[in-house]
Coordinates of C-alpha atoms in Angstrom, one line a residue:
M1 CA 0.0 0.0 0.0
P2 CA 1.5 3.4 -0.9
V3 CA 2.6 5.6 2.0
N4 CA 0.3 8.4 1.4
K5 CA -2.8 6.2 1.7
V6 CA -1.5 4.9 5.0
L7 CA -1.0 8.4 6.4
Q8 CA -4.2 10.1 5.2
P9 CA -6.8 8.5 7.6
V10 CA -4.7 8.7 10.8
L11 CA -2.1 11.3 10.0
K12 CA -1.5 12.5 13.5
L13 CA -1.3 9.0 15.0
K14 CA 1.2 7.9 12.3
V15 CA 3.4 10.9 12.9
D16 CA 3.4 10.2 16.6
E17 CA 4.5 6.6 15.9
L18 CA 7.3 7.7 13.6
F19 CA 8.5 10.2 16.2
L20 CA 8.6 7.5 18.9
Y21 CA 10.4 5.1 16.6
W22 CA 13.0 7.8 15.8
L23 CA 13.4 8.7 19.5
S24 CA 14.0 5.0 20.4
E25 CA 16.9 4.6 18.0
T26 CA 20.4 4.3 19.6
P27 CA 22.0 7.1 17.6
T28 CA 19.2 9.5 18.6
Q29 CA 19.5 8.7 22.3
L30 CA 23.3 9.1 22.1
L31 CA 22.9 12.5 20.5
L32 CA 20.4 13.7 23.1
K33 CA 22.7 12.6 25.9
D34 CA 25.5 14.5 24.4
Y35 CA 23.4 17.7 24.2
V36 CA 22.3 17.2 27.9
R37 CA 25.9 16.8 29.0
R38 CA 26.9 20.0 27.1
I39 CA 24.1 22.0 28.7
K40 CA 25.0 20.8 32.2
N41 CA 28.6 21.8 31.6
G42 CA 27.7 25.2 30.3
E43 CA 29.1 24.5 26.8
N44 CA 27.7 25.8 23.6
V45 CA 25.3 23.6 21.7
P46 CA 25.4 23.9 17.9
L47 CA 22.0 24.3 16.3
E48 CA 22.3 21.7 13.7
S49 CA 19.6 20.5 11.4
F50 CA 18.1 17.1 11.6
E51 CA 20.0 15.9 8.5
D52 CA 23.3 16.9 10.2
S53 CA 22.3 14.9 13.3
R54 CA 22.4 11.8 11.1
D55 CA 25.9 12.4 10.0
A56 CA 28.4 9.6 10.9
S57 CA 31.0 12.0 12.4
R58 CA 28.4 13.2 14.9
M59 CA 27.5 9.7 15.8
Q60 CA 31.1 8.7 16.4
S61 CA 31.6 11.8 18.6
A62 CA 28.6 11.0 20.5
D63 CA 29.7 7.4 20.9
K64 CA 33.1 8.4 22.3
T65 CA 31.5 10.6 25.0
L66 CA 28.9 8.0 26.0
D67 CA 31.2 6.5 28.7
N68 CA 32.1 9.9 30.2
L69 CA 28.5 10.8 31.0
S70 CA 27.7 11.4 34.7
L71 CA 24.0 12.0 34.6
S72 CA 21.4 11.0 37.1
P73 CA 19.8 7.6 36.2
V74 CA 17.3 8.1 33.4
N75 CA 15.4 5.3 31.8
C76 CA 16.5 5.6 28.2
S77 CA 15.8 2.1 27.0
P78 CA 13.8 1.6 23.9
P79 CA 10.1 1.1 24.4
S80 CA 8.8 -2.4 24.9
R81 CA 7.0 -2.2 21.6
S82 CA 9.2 -3.5 18.8
P83 CA 9.7 -1.4 15.7
S84 CA 8.8 -4.4 13.7
A85 CA 5.3 -4.1 14.9
L86 CA 4.8 -0.9 12.9
P87 CA 3.2 -1.1 9.4
I88 CA 5.5 -1.8 6.6
G89 CA 4.9 1.6 5.0
A90 CA 6.2 3.4 8.2
L91 CA 9.6 1.7 8.4
G92 CA 11.5 3.9 5.9
S93 CA 14.0 6.5 6.9
P94 CA 12.5 9.3 9.0
K95 CA 14.2 11.7 6.7
S96 CA 11.9 10.7 3.9
R97 CA 8.8 11.3 6.1
F98 CA 9.5 14.8 7.4
P99 CA 9.2 17.9 5.2
P100 CA 12.5 19.7 4.5
R101 CA 13.3 22.3 7.1
T102 CA 14.1 25.8 6.2
P103 CA 17.9 26.5 6.4
R104 CA 19.1 28.1 9.6
S105 CA 22.3 30.0 10.4
N106 CA 25.2 28.0 11.6
G107 CA 25.9 30.4 14.5
L108 CA 26.1 29.2 18.0
R109 CA 24.1 30.4 21.0
L110 CA 24.5 29.8 24.6
V111 CA 21.6 27.9 26.2
Q112 CA 21.3 28.9 29.8
P113 CA 18.8 27.2 32.2
K114 CA 16.0 29.5 33.4
R115 CA 15.8 30.4 37.0
E116 CA 12.3 30.0 38.2
E117 CA 11.2 32.6 40.7
P118 CA 9.3 31.2 43.6
R119 CA 5.6 31.8 43.2
T120 CA 3.6 33.1 46.1
P121 CA 0.8 30.7 46.9
T122 CA -2.6 32.1 45.8
L123 CA -5.2 32.2 48.5
S124 CA -8.2 30.0 47.7
Q125 CA -11.4 31.9 47.2
H126 CA -14.5 30.7 49.0
I127 CA -17.4 30.7 46.6
P128 CA -20.7 30.6 48.6
K129 CA -23.3 28.0 47.6
F130 CA -25.7 29.5 45.2
Y131 CA -27.9 26.5 44.0
F132 CA -30.6 25.4 46.3
P133 CA -32.9 23.0 44.6
K134 CA -35.1 22.7 47.7
G135 CA -35.1 26.4 48.7
C136 CA -32.5 28.6 50.3
P137 CA -32.1 27.7 54.0
K138 CA -33.4 30.3 56.5
A139 CA -31.2 31.2 59.4
N140 CA -33.9 32.4 61.8
I141 CA -36.2 29.3 61.7
N142 CA -36.6 27.6 65.0
V143 CA -37.5 24.0 64.3
D144 CA -37.8 23.0 68.0
S145 CA -40.4 25.7 68.7
I146 CA -42.5 24.5 65.7
I147 CA -42.3 20.9 66.9
S148 CA -43.3 21.8 70.4
R149 CA -46.3 23.7 69.0
I150 CA -47.3 20.6 67.0
E151 CA -46.9 18.4 70.0
K152 CA -49.1 20.7 72.0
T153 CA -51.8 20.5 69.3
F154 CA -51.7 16.7 69.3
S155 CA -52.0 16.7 73.1
T156 CA -55.5 18.1 72.8
L157 CA -56.6 15.2 70.6
P158 CA -57.7 11.8 71.8
N159 CA -54.8 9.5 72.4
E160 CA -52.6 12.1 70.7
R161 CA -53.8 10.9 67.3
A162 CA -55.1 13.0 64.5
S163 CA -57.7 12.0 61.9
L164 CA -58.1 13.7 58.6
E165 CA -60.8 15.9 60.1
D166 CA -58.4 17.0 62.8
M167 CA -55.6 17.9 60.4
S168 CA -56.8 21.5 59.9
K169 CA -55.5 22.3 63.5
V170 CA -52.3 20.5 62.8
A171 CA -51.8 22.4 59.5
K172 CA -52.1 25.7 61.3
A173 CA -49.6 24.5 63.9
C174 CA -47.2 23.7 61.1
E175 CA -47.8 27.3 59.7
C176 CA -49.2 25.8 56.5
P177 CA -52.3 26.8 54.5
L178 CA -55.5 25.0 55.6
Y179 CA -55.8 22.8 52.5
W180 CA -52.3 21.3 53.1
K181 CA -54.0 19.1 55.7
A182 CA -54.6 16.2 53.3
P183 CA -51.0 16.2 52.0
L184 CA -49.7 16.4 55.6
F185 CA -52.0 13.5 56.7
Y186 CA -51.0 11.2 53.8
A187 CA -47.3 12.0 54.0
A188 CA -47.3 10.8 57.7
G189 CA -48.9 7.5 56.7
G190 CA -52.5 8.3 57.7
D191 CA -53.9 6.6 54.6
R192 CA -52.8 3.2 56.0
T193 CA -54.2 3.5 59.5
G194 CA -56.8 6.2 59.3
Y195 CA -55.0 8.4 61.8
V196 CA -51.6 9.9 62.5
S197 CA -49.8 9.6 65.8
V198 CA -47.8 12.5 67.2
H199 CA -44.5 10.6 67.0
K200 CA -44.9 9.7 63.3
F201 CA -46.0 13.1 62.3
V202 CA -43.2 14.9 64.2
A203 CA -40.6 12.6 62.7
M204 CA -42.0 13.3 59.2
W205 CA -42.3 17.1 59.6
R206 CA -38.9 17.5 61.2
K207 CA -37.3 15.8 58.2
V208 CA -39.3 18.1 55.9
L209 CA -38.2 21.2 57.7
Q210 CA -34.6 20.1 57.7
T211 CA -34.5 19.2 54.0
C212 CA -37.0 21.6 52.4
H213 CA -36.7 25.3 52.9
D214 CA -39.6 26.9 51.0
D215 CA -43.3 26.1 50.3
A216 CA -42.7 24.7 46.8
A217 CA -40.2 22.1 48.1
K218 CA -42.4 21.2 51.0
F219 CA -45.5 20.7 48.9
V220 CA -43.6 18.5 46.4
Q221 CA -42.1 16.5 49.3
L222 CA -45.5 15.9 50.8
L223 CA -47.2 14.7 47.7
A224 CA -44.5 13.1 45.5
K225 CA -43.8 9.4 45.5
P226 CA -40.8 8.2 47.5
S227 CA -37.4 9.2 46.1
C228 CA -39.2 11.5 43.5
V229 CA -38.5 15.2 43.3
Y230 CA -41.4 16.0 41.0
L231 CA -45.2 15.7 40.9
E232 CA -47.1 13.6 38.4
Q233 CA -50.9 13.9 37.7
E234 CA -52.0 11.1 40.0
D235 CA -50.0 12.6 42.9
L236 CA -52.5 15.6 43.1
I237 CA -55.7 13.4 43.3
P238 CA -55.7 12.9 47.2
F239 CA -55.2 16.7 47.7
L240 CA -58.0 17.6 45.3
Q241 CA -60.4 15.0 46.6
D242 CA -60.0 16.6 50.0
V243 CA -60.8 20.0 48.5
V244 CA -64.0 18.5 47.0
N245 CA -65.0 16.9 50.2
T246 CA -64.4 19.8 52.6
H247 CA -64.6 23.1 50.7
P248 CA -67.8 25.0 51.7
H249 CA -68.5 26.2 48.1
L250 CA -68.5 22.7 46.7
T251 CA -71.3 21.3 48.8
F252 CA -73.6 20.8 45.7
L253 CA -70.7 18.9 43.9
R254 CA -70.1 16.8 47.0
E255 CA -73.5 15.3 46.7
A256 CA -73.0 14.3 43.0
S257 CA -70.1 11.8 43.5
E258 CA -70.1 10.8 39.8
F259 CA -68.8 14.2 38.9
H260 CA -66.0 14.2 41.5
S261 CA -63.5 12.6 39.1
R262 CA -64.5 15.0 36.2
Y263 CA -63.9 18.0 38.4
I264 CA -60.6 16.6 39.7
T265 CA -59.5 15.8 36.1
T266 CA -60.3 19.3 35.0
V267 CA -58.3 20.9 37.8
V268 CA -55.3 18.6 37.4
Q269 CA -55.2 19.4 33.7
R270 CA -55.4 23.2 34.4
I271 CA -52.6 22.9 36.9
F272 CA -50.3 21.1 34.5
Y273 CA -51.4 23.5 31.7
L274 CA -50.1 26.5 33.5
V275 CA -47.4 25.1 35.8
N276 CA -45.7 22.4 33.8
R277 CA -44.0 24.7 31.4
S278 CA -41.7 22.0 30.1
W279 CA -44.5 19.8 28.9
S280 CA -42.8 16.9 30.6
G281 CA -45.8 15.7 32.6
R282 CA -43.8 16.3 35.8
I283 CA -44.0 19.4 37.9
T284 CA -40.7 20.3 39.5
C285 CA -40.0 22.5 42.5
A286 CA -38.6 25.2 40.1
E287 CA -41.8 25.2 38.0
L288 CA -44.0 25.4 41.1
R289 CA -42.0 28.4 42.4
K290 CA -42.5 30.3 39.2
S291 CA -46.2 29.7 39.2
N292 CA -49.1 31.2 41.2
F293 CA -50.5 27.8 42.2
L294 CA -49.6 27.7 45.8
Q295 CA -51.0 31.3 46.3
H296 CA -54.3 30.0 44.9
V297 CA -54.2 27.0 47.3
A298 CA -53.6 29.4 50.2
L299 CA -56.6 31.6 49.1
L300 CA -59.0 28.6 49.0
E301 CA -59.9 29.1 52.7
E302 CA -60.6 32.8 52.3
E303 CA -62.7 33.3 49.2
D304 CA -65.2 31.9 46.8
I305 CA -63.7 29.0 44.9
N306 CA -65.0 30.5 41.6
Q307 CA -62.5 33.4 42.2
S308 CA -59.7 31.0 41.5
T309 CA -60.2 31.4 37.7
D310 CA -56.8 29.8 36.9
Y311 CA -57.4 26.4 38.6
F312 CA -60.3 25.6 40.9
S313 CA -63.3 27.5 39.5
Y314 CA -66.4 25.3 39.5
E315 CA -68.0 27.5 36.9
H316 CA -65.1 27.0 34.5
F317 CA -65.3 23.3 35.1
Y318 CA -69.0 23.4 34.3
V319 CA -68.3 25.2 31.0
I320 CA -65.5 22.8 29.9
Y321 CA -67.5 19.7 30.8
C322 CA -70.7 20.8 29.1
K323 CA -68.8 21.6 25.9
F324 CA -67.2 18.2 25.9
W325 CA -70.6 16.5 26.6
E326 CA -72.1 18.2 23.6
L327 CA -69.4 16.7 21.3
D328 CA -69.2 13.2 23.0
T329 CA -72.4 11.8 21.5
D330 CA -71.9 8.2 22.8
H331 CA -70.7 9.6 26.3
D332 CA -67.7 7.3 26.6
L333 CA -65.5 10.2 27.5
Y334 CA -63.6 10.0 24.2
I335 CA -64.2 12.0 21.0
D336 CA -62.9 11.4 17.5
E337 CA -62.0 13.8 14.7
Q338 CA -65.6 14.1 13.5
D339 CA -66.8 14.9 17.0
L340 CA -64.2 17.6 17.5
S341 CA -64.8 19.1 14.0
R342 CA -68.4 20.0 15.2
H343 CA -66.9 22.3 17.9
N344 CA -68.1 25.9 17.4
D345 CA -70.0 25.1 14.2
H346 CA -67.0 23.6 12.3
A347 CA -65.0 26.8 12.8
I348 CA -61.7 24.9 13.4
S349 CA -59.6 23.9 10.4
S350 CA -59.8 20.2 9.6
R351 CA -56.1 20.1 8.9
V352 CA -55.4 21.5 12.4
I353 CA -57.8 18.9 13.9
E354 CA -55.9 16.2 12.1
R355 CA -52.7 17.5 13.6
I356 CA -54.2 17.4 17.1
F357 CA -55.1 13.7 16.7
S358 CA -51.7 12.9 15.3
G359 CA -50.1 13.3 18.8
A360 CA -48.5 16.6 18.1
V361 CA -49.9 18.2 21.3
T362 CA -50.3 15.2 23.6
R363 CA -47.4 16.3 25.8
G364 CA -44.9 13.6 24.8
R365 CA -47.3 10.7 24.7
K366 CA -47.9 8.6 21.6
A367 CA -50.7 9.4 19.2
P368 CA -54.2 8.9 20.7
K369 CA -55.4 5.4 20.5
D370 CA -58.0 4.6 17.8
R371 CA -57.7 8.3 16.7
K372 CA -59.6 9.5 19.8
I373 CA -58.7 12.0 22.5
S374 CA -59.8 11.9 26.1
Y375 CA -61.6 14.5 28.2
A376 CA -58.2 15.5 29.7
D377 CA -56.9 16.3 26.2
F378 CA -60.0 18.2 25.4
V379 CA -59.4 20.5 28.4
W380 CA -56.0 21.5 26.9
F381 CA -57.7 22.0 23.5
L382 CA -60.4 24.3 24.8
L383 CA -58.1 26.4 27.0
S384 CA -55.8 26.9 24.0
E385 CA -58.6 27.6 21.5
E386 CA -60.2 30.3 23.6
D387 CA -57.1 32.2 24.7
K388 CA -54.2 32.2 22.2
K389 CA -52.3 34.9 24.1
I390 CA -50.8 32.8 27.0
Q391 CA -47.6 30.9 26.7
T392 CA -48.9 27.4 26.7
S393 CA -51.5 28.2 24.1
I394 CA -48.9 29.7 21.8
E395 CA -46.8 26.5 22.2
Y396 CA -49.9 24.3 21.6
W397 CA -50.8 25.8 18.2
F398 CA -47.2 26.2 17.2
R399 CA -46.7 22.5 17.6
C400 CA -49.8 21.9 15.5
M401 CA -48.6 24.1 12.6
D402 CA -45.0 22.9 12.7
L403 CA -45.6 20.0 10.4
D404 CA -41.9 18.8 10.1
G405 CA -41.1 19.5 13.7
D406 CA -38.0 21.7 12.9
G407 CA -39.0 24.5 15.3
V408 CA -39.8 26.9 12.4
L409 CA -43.0 27.8 10.6
S410 CA -42.0 27.9 7.0
M411 CA -43.9 29.6 4.2
Y412 CA -45.0 26.2 2.9
E413 CA -46.6 25.3 6.3
L414 CA -48.4 28.6 6.4
E415 CA -49.7 28.1 2.9
Y416 CA -50.8 24.6 3.7
F417 CA -53.2 25.8 6.5
Y418 CA -54.3 29.0 4.7
E419 CA -55.4 27.0 1.7
E420 CA -58.3 25.5 3.6
Q421 CA -59.3 28.9 4.9
C422 CA -59.5 30.1 1.4
Q423 CA -61.7 27.2 0.4
K424 CA -64.1 27.9 3.2
M425 CA -64.3 31.6 2.4
E426 CA -65.0 30.8 -1.3
S427 CA -67.8 28.4 -0.3
M428 CA -69.3 31.4 1.8
A429 CA -69.0 33.7 -1.3
I430 CA -66.2 35.7 0.4
E431 CA -63.3 36.6 -1.8
P432 CA -60.2 35.5 0.1
L433 CA -57.1 37.5 0.4
P434 CA -54.3 36.1 -1.8
F435 CA -51.7 34.2 0.2
E436 CA -48.9 36.5 -0.8
D437 CA -50.8 39.5 0.7
C438 CA -51.8 37.5 3.8
L439 CA -48.2 36.5 4.2
C440 CA -47.0 40.1 4.1
Q441 CA -49.5 41.0 6.8
M442 CA -48.4 38.2 9.0
L443 CA -44.7 39.0 8.6
D444 CA -45.4 42.6 9.5
L445 CA -47.5 41.5 12.5
V446 CA -44.9 39.0 13.9
K447 CA -41.7 40.7 12.7
P448 CA -39.6 37.5 12.7
K449 CA -35.9 37.7 13.5
C450 CA -35.0 35.7 10.4
D451 CA -36.7 36.6 7.1
G452 CA -39.2 33.9 5.9
K453 CA -39.0 31.9 9.1
I454 CA -41.3 32.3 12.1
T455 CA -40.1 30.7 15.3
L456 CA -41.8 30.1 18.6
H457 CA -39.7 32.9 20.2
D458 CA -41.0 35.3 17.5
L459 CA -44.6 34.5 18.3
K460 CA -44.1 34.8 22.1
K461 CA -42.5 38.1 21.6
C462 CA -45.3 39.3 19.4
K463 CA -48.3 40.9 21.1
Q464 CA -50.9 39.6 18.6
A465 CA -50.2 35.9 18.5
N466 CA -53.9 35.3 18.6
L467 CA -54.4 37.2 15.4
F468 CA -51.7 35.1 13.7
F469 CA -53.1 31.7 14.7
D470 CA -56.8 32.6 14.1
T471 CA -55.8 33.5 10.5
F472 CA -54.8 29.9 9.8
I473 CA -56.9 27.9 12.4
N474 CA -60.3 29.5 13.1
L475 CA -62.1 31.1 10.2
D476 CA -64.9 32.7 12.4
K477 CA -62.4 34.5 14.6
Y478 CA -60.3 35.4 11.6
L479 CA -63.3 37.1 10.0
D480 CA -64.2 38.9 13.3
H481 CA -60.7 40.3 13.4
E482 CA -61.0 41.5 9.8
Q483 CA -64.2 43.4 10.6
K484 CA -62.7 45.2 13.7
D485 CA -61.2 48.6 13.7
P486 CA -57.6 48.1 12.4
F487 CA -56.4 50.8 14.9
S488 CA -57.7 48.8 17.8
V489 CA -54.9 46.4 17.4
L490 CA -52.5 49.1 18.3
R491 CA -54.3 49.6 21.6
V492 CA -54.2 45.9 22.6
G493 CA -51.4 46.2 25.1
E494 CA -52.5 49.4 26.8
N495 CA -54.9 47.8 29.4
E496 CA -53.3 44.4 29.4
G497 CA -53.4 43.0 32.9
Q498 CA -56.2 45.2 34.1
E499 CA -59.1 43.4 32.3
L500 CA -60.2 39.8 32.1
S501 CA -58.3 37.3 30.0
D502 CA -59.9 35.9 26.8
W503 CA -60.5 32.6 28.5
E504 CA -62.2 34.3 31.5
K505 CA -64.5 36.3 29.2
Y506 CA -65.4 33.2 27.2
A507 CA -66.1 31.1 30.4
A508 CA -68.2 33.9 31.9
E509 CA -70.3 34.3 28.7
E510 CA -70.8 30.5 28.2
Y511 CA -71.7 29.9 31.9
A512 CA -74.4 32.6 31.7
I513 CA -75.8 31.0 28.6
L514 CA -75.7 27.5 30.1
V515 CA -77.4 28.7 33.3
A516 CA -80.1 30.5 31.2
E517 CA -80.7 27.4 29.1
E518 CA -81.0 25.2 32.2
A519 CA -83.5 27.6 33.8
A520 CA -85.6 27.7 30.7
S521 CA -85.5 23.9 30.5
E522 CA -86.7 23.6 34.1
Q523 CA -89.5 26.1 33.5
W524 CA -90.6 24.1 30.4
N525 CA -90.6 20.8 32.3
E526 CA -92.7 22.4 35.0
G527 CA -95.3 23.2 32.5

């Protein structure tokens, strides 16, 4: 095999092998020993080229001085690897392998050993700990005083045992919100015996106080499975069941036990919709800290549950479940593409519905079985459809429209969804806007960082993401936007945060309609 073909694939490795082979040769070692001796004696060392080092006279001179060397013992024996083990193409003269060196002057220079100045030892810097996955420890917390207060509370209970009904007093002694009582009870093993002894509870709570230093970490510790540092959907069920059983504003729901699971499913999905920003199906301490969920839990004991419009509102549950019930004709709690297409009088694009059932927005799970989605998936759909301004909704519809999953909405993908909108408008005798003109409007609206490519970051940064998505997804809302005052778009962000969200407006209107229909139905039945 030619030499160049051997060198090309592993050039560096081959050069290293050649260098070691050359270094292990006896003439090379003799020459190096001669140079070392001269340097130690303060003699001048001639800077000769590699070719001169192969000269016979130099080798003879080095051989004569070999016996006079008085160096410290150095292991200069050839490596155990025999040169015969090298490939045949590498056994030629090293001179033929190295490129010719540029000629140097034959002048001599004195090589003097450098004197190293002693370095002053650097003082090691102490970097304080800055990462606290379970909260930053508080210096002024007195664990013993909290434990003594808990023991005092248990002493007022029969046999110093607390049932689930007694845990409201224990929660207050722990300085926790009222509706932490069920998580506290179950974390101490109350689900196995029906009660919690003072010793088991104190041991559990002391460990929590010593390892968890903020409310988010404590809440996750109480509800998560053993050795888990996150919450999954089923972990929230005991906590929410206690809310259903004991909250004063859910008395009417308490009597209809068949709807308990529907309400709990709705709340669980709303919690994950807003809190689980990673779409992983697991709520971490960091995600819980960034959300307002624990604040809503703390407010459950102080206000009407319908005021918790983000999570616990019964009115919102009523609207969501009624909308699903209208579509679920066989009432098996699953709907197919044909059922979902009837939502809002077929306003949703069929191509978008097909993407929903393809598994694009089922949070990492596989495509829905038998091309059906459950009530839990419908909760995500309805929340996203009625409020396209919030972060999760933008991510939801972006996933639907990103056909190839490359993280960018290309012009092809926009045209693919806009084509069906044009067909619907033509069937309604409405002249559609040409795609080129529509595209210019959308690019002016979003102002993407890269021309011709719209990313998720561009849409989140844009203040009118709802206008963008409605143009390609919901024809009715698109036509409503077209009929509005164009200058009203410029005033969208002025009162943002002061008025109700799009979802809250929709839920309030639909709830009023449903209540009116129910009242009319009762009057009709009464004759």
